[in-house]
mmCIF file of C-alpha atoms and ligand atoms in Angstrom:
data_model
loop_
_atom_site.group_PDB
_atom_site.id
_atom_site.type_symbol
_atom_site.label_atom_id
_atom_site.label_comp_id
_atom_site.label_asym_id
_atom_site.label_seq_id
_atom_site.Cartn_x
_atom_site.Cartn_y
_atom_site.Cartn_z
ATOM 1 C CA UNK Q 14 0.000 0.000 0.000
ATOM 2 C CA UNK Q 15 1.872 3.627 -1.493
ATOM 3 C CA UNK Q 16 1.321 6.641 0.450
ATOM 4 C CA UNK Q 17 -0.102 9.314 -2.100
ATOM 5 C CA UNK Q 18 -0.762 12.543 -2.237
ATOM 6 C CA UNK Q 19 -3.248 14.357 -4.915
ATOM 7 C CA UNK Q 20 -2.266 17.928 -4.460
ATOM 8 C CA UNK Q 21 -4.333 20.740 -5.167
ATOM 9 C CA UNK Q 22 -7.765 18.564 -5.281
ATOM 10 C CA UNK Q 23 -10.834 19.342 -3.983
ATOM 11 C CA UNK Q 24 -12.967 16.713 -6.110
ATOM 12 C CA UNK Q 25 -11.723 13.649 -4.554
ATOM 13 C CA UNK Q 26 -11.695 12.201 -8.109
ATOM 14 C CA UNK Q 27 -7.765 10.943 -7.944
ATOM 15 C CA UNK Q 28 -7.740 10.466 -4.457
ATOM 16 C CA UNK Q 29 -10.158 8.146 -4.533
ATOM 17 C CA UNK Q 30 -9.446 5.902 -7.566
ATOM 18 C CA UNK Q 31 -6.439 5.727 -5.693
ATOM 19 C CA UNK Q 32 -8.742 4.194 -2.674
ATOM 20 C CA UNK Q 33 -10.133 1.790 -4.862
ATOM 21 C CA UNK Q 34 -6.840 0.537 -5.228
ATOM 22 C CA UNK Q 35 -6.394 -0.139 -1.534
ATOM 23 C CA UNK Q 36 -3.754 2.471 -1.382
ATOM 24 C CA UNK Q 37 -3.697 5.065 1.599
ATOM 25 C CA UNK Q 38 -4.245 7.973 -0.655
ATOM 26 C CA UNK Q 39 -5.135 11.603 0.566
ATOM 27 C CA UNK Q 40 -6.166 14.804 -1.532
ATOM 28 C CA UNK Q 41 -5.320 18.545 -0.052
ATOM 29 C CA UNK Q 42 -6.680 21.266 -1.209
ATOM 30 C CA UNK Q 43 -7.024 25.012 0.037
ATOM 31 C CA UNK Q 44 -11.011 24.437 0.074
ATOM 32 C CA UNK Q 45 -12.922 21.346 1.364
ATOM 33 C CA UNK Q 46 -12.957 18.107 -0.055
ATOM 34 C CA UNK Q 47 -16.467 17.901 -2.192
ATOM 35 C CA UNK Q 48 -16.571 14.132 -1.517
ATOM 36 C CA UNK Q 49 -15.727 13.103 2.110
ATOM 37 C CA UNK Q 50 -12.651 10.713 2.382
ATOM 38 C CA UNK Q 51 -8.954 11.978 3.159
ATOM 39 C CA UNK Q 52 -8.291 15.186 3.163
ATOM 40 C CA UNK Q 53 -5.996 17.847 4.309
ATOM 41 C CA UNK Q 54 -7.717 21.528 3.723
ATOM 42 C CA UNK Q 55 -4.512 23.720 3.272
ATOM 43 C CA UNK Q 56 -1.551 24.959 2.109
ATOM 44 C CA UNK Q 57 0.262 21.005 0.464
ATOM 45 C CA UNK Q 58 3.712 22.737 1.476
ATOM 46 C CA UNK Q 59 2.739 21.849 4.990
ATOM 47 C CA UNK Q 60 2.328 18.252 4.093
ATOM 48 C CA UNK Q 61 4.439 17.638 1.074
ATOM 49 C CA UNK Q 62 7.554 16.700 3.246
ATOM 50 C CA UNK Q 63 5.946 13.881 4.769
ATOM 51 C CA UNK Q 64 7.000 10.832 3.381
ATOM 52 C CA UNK Q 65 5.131 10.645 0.084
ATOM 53 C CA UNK Q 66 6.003 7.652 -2.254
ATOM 54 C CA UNK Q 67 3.777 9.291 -4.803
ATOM 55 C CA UNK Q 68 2.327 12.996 -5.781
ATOM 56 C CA UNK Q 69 0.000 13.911 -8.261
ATOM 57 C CA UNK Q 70 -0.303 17.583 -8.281
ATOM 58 C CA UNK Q 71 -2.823 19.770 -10.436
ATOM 59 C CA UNK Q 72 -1.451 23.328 -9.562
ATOM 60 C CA UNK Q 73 -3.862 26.236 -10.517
ATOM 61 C CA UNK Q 74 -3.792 27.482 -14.070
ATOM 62 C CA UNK Q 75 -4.971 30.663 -14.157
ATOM 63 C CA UNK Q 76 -2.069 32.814 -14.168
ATOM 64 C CA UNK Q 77 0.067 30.312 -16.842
ATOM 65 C CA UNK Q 78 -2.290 29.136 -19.552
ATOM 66 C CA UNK Q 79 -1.401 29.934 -22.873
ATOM 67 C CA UNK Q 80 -5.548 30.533 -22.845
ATOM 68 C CA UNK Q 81 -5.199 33.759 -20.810
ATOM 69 C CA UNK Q 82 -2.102 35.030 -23.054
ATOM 70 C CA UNK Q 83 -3.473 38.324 -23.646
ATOM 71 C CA UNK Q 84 -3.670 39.197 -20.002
ATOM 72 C CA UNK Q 85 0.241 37.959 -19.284
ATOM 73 C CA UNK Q 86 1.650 41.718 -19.416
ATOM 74 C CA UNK Q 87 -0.680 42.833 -16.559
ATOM 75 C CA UNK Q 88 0.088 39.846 -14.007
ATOM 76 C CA UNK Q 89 4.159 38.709 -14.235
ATOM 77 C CA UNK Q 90 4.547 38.971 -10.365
ATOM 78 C CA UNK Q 91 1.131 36.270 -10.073
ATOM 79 C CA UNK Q 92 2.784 34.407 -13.228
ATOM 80 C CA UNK Q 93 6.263 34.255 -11.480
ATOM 81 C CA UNK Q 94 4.552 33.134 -8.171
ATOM 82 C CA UNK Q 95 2.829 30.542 -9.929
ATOM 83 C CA UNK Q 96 5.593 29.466 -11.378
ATOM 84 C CA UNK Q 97 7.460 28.908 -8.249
ATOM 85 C CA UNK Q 98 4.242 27.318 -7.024
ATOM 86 C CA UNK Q 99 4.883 24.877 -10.030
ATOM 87 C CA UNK Q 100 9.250 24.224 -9.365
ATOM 88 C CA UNK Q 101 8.587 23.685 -5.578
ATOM 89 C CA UNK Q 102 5.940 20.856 -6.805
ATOM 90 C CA UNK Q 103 8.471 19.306 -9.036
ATOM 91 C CA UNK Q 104 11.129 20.264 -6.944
ATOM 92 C CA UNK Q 105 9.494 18.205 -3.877
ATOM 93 C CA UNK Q 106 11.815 15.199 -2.375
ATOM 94 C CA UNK Q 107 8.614 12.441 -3.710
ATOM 95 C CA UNK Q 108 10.323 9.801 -5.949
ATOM 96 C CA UNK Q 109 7.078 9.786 -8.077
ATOM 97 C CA UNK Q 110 5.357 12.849 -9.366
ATOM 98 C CA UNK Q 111 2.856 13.884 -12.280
ATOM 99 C CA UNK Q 112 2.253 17.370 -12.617
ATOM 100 C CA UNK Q 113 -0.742 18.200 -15.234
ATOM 101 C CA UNK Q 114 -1.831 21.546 -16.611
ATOM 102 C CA UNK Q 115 -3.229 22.875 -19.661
ATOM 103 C CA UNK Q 116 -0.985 23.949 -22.465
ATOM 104 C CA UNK Q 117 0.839 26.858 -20.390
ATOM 105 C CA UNK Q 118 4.070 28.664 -19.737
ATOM 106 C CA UNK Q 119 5.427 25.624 -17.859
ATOM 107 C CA UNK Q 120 6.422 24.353 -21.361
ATOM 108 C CA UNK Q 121 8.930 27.123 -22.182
ATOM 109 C CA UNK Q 122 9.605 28.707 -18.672
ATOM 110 C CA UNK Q 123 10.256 25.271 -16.928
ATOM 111 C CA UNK Q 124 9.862 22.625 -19.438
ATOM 112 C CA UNK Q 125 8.398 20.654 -21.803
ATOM 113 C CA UNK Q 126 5.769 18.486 -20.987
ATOM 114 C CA UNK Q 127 6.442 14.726 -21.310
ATOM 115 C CA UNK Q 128 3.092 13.883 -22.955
ATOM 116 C CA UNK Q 129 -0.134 15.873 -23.638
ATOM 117 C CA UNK Q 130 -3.594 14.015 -23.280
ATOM 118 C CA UNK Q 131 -6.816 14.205 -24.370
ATOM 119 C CA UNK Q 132 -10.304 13.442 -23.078
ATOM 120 C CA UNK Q 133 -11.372 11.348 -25.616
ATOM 121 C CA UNK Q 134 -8.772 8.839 -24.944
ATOM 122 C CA UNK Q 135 -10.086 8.091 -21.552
ATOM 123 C CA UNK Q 136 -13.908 7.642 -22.320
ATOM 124 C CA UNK Q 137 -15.025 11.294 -22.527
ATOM 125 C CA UNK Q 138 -15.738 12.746 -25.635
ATOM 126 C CA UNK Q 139 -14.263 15.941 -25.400
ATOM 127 C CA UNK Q 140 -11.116 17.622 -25.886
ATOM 128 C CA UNK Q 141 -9.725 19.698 -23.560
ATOM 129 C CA UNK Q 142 -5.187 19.159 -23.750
ATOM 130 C CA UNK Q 143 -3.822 18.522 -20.527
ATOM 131 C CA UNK Q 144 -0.065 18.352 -20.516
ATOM 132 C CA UNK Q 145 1.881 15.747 -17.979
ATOM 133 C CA UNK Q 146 5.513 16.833 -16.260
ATOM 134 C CA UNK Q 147 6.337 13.143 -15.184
ATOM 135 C CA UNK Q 148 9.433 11.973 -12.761
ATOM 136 C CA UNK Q 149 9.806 8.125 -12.838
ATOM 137 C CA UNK Q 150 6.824 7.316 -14.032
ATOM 138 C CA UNK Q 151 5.892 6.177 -17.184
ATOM 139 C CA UNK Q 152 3.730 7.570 -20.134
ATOM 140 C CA UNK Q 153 0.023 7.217 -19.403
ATOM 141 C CA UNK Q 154 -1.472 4.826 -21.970
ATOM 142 C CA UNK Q 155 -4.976 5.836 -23.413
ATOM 143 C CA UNK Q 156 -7.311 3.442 -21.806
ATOM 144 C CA UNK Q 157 -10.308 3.570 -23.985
ATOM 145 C CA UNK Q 158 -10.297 6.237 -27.092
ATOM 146 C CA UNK Q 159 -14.102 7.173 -28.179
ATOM 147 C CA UNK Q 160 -15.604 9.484 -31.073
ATOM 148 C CA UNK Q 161 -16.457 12.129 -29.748
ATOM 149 C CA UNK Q 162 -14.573 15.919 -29.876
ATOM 150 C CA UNK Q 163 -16.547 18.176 -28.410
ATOM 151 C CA UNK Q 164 -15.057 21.290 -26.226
ATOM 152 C CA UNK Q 165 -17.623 21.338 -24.089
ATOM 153 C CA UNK Q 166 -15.675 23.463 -21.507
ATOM 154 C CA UNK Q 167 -16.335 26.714 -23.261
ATOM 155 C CA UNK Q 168 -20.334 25.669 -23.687
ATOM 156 C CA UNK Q 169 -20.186 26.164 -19.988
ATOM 157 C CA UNK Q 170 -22.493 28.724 -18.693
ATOM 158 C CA UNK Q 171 -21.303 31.802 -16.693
ATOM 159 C CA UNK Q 172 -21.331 31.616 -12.726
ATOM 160 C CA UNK Q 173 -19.513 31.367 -10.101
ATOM 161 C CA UNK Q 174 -18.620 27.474 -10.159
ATOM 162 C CA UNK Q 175 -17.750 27.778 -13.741
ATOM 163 C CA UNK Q 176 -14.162 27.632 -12.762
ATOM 164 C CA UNK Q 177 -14.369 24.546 -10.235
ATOM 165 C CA UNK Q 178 -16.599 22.675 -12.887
ATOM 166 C CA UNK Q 179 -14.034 22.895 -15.605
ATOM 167 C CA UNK Q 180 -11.344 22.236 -13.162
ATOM 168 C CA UNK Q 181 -12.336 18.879 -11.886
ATOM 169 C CA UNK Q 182 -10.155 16.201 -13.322
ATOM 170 C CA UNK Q 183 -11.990 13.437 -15.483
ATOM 171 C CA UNK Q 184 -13.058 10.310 -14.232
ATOM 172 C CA UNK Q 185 -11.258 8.361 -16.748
ATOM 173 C CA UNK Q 186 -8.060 9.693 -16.374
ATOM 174 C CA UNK Q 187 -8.355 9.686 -12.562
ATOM 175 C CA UNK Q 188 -8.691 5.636 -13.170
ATOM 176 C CA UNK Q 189 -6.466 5.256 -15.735
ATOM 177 C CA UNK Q 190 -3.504 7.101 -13.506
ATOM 178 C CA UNK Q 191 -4.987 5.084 -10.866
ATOM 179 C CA UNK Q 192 -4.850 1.829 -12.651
ATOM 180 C CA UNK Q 193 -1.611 2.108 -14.484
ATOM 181 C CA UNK Q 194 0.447 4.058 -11.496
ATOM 182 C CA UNK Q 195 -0.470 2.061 -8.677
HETATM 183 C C1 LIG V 399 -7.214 23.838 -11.181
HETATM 184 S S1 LIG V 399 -7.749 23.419 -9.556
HETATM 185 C C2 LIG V 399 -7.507 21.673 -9.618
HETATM 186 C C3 LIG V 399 -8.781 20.884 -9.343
HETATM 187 C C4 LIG V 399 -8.589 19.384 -9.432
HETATM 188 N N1 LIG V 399 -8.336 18.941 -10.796
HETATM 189 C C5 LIG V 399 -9.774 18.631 -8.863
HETATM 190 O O1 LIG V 399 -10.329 17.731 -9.556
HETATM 191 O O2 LIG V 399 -10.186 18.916 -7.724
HETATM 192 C C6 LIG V 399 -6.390 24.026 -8.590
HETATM 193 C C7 LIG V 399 -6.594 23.953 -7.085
HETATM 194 O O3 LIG V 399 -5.374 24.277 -6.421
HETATM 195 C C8 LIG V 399 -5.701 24.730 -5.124
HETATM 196 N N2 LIG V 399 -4.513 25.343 -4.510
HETATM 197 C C9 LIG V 399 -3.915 26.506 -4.846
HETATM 198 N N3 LIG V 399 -2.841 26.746 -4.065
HETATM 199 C C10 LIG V 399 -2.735 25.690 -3.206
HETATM 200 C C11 LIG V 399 -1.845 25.362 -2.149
HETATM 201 N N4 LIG V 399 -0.806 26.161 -1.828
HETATM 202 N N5 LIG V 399 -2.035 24.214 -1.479
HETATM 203 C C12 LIG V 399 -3.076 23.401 -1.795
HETATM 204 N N6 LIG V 399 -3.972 23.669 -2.792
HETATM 205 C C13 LIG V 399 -3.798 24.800 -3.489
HETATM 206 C C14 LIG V 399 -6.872 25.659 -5.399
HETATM 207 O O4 LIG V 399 -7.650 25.862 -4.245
HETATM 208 C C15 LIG V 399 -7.631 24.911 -6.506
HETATM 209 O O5 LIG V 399 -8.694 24.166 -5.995
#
């Protein structure tokens, strides 16, 4: 059973297909979990020296996605601390880590992602490229590709939970890390 942490989560979604996998995984996020199980609401820096044997981390995207380009000139000092934010992830002493964001300034500030998924390789059809920063772990395989291609992330109404219901990660890829990193 592998100690793991799923950094900046507050779905559950990783955590537990971790759980299903008997392993004695825990989310943290700075909000509540949405789904009870193990949690640690708060900063992961607290936590992330604590004896991890695996971390995947989904670090906020809003001040580095290529997406938001156009606002880049009026926010460098939130784009450098995000950055940081992003090295001391990668950085941390875990001999395991994944690190996934959009397409964003990781890839030519830090860099370059080793493998960019998709949606529709994991059983949702929808695109939506999320890049993977991987330390000893290998590629993740797609687990079942369907038809579909719709970007149903910008059909998304306006409101205040827009953000948190774009952000959660997909069930299938939450079960394929789950299955093929265990
Ligand atoms: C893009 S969302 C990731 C959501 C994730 N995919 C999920 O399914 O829950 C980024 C999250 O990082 C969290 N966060 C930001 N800074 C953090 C920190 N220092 N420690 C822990 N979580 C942090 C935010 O609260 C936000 O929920």
């Amino acid at each position: 059973m592998a100690k793991i942490l799923i950094a900046c989560e507050y779905s559950g979604r990783v955590r537990d297909a971790f759980r299903a996998h008997d392993h004695n995984a825990w989310s943290c996020d700075l909000l509540p979990t949405e789904v009870p199980g193990p949690h640690y609401q708060g900063d992961v820096m607290d936590i992330i020296n604590d004896g991890w044997d695996l971390m995947i981390a989904h670090p906020p995207c809003t001040h580095l996605a290529v997406s938001g380009a156009r606002w880049f000139k009026d926010k460098l000092a939130e784009q450098q601390d995000a950055l940081d934010f992003v090295r001391m992830l990668l950085d941390a002493p875990i001999p395991c880590i994944a690190l996934e964001n959009p397409i964003s300034i990781i890839s030519s500030r830090i860099r370059k992602p080793d493998q960019i998924i998709q949606p529709w390789q994991f059983g949702h059809g929808e695109t939506k490229a999320t890049c993977l920063w991987l330390k000893n772990l290998p590629l993740l395989k797609p687990s079942n590709i369907v038809e579909g291609r719709e970007a149903k992330v910008h059909r998304m109404p306006p409101g205040p939970d827009r953000w948190k219901d774009r952000s959660r990660t997909y069930e299938g890829i939450a079960r394929a890390m789950a299955a093929q990193w265990s």
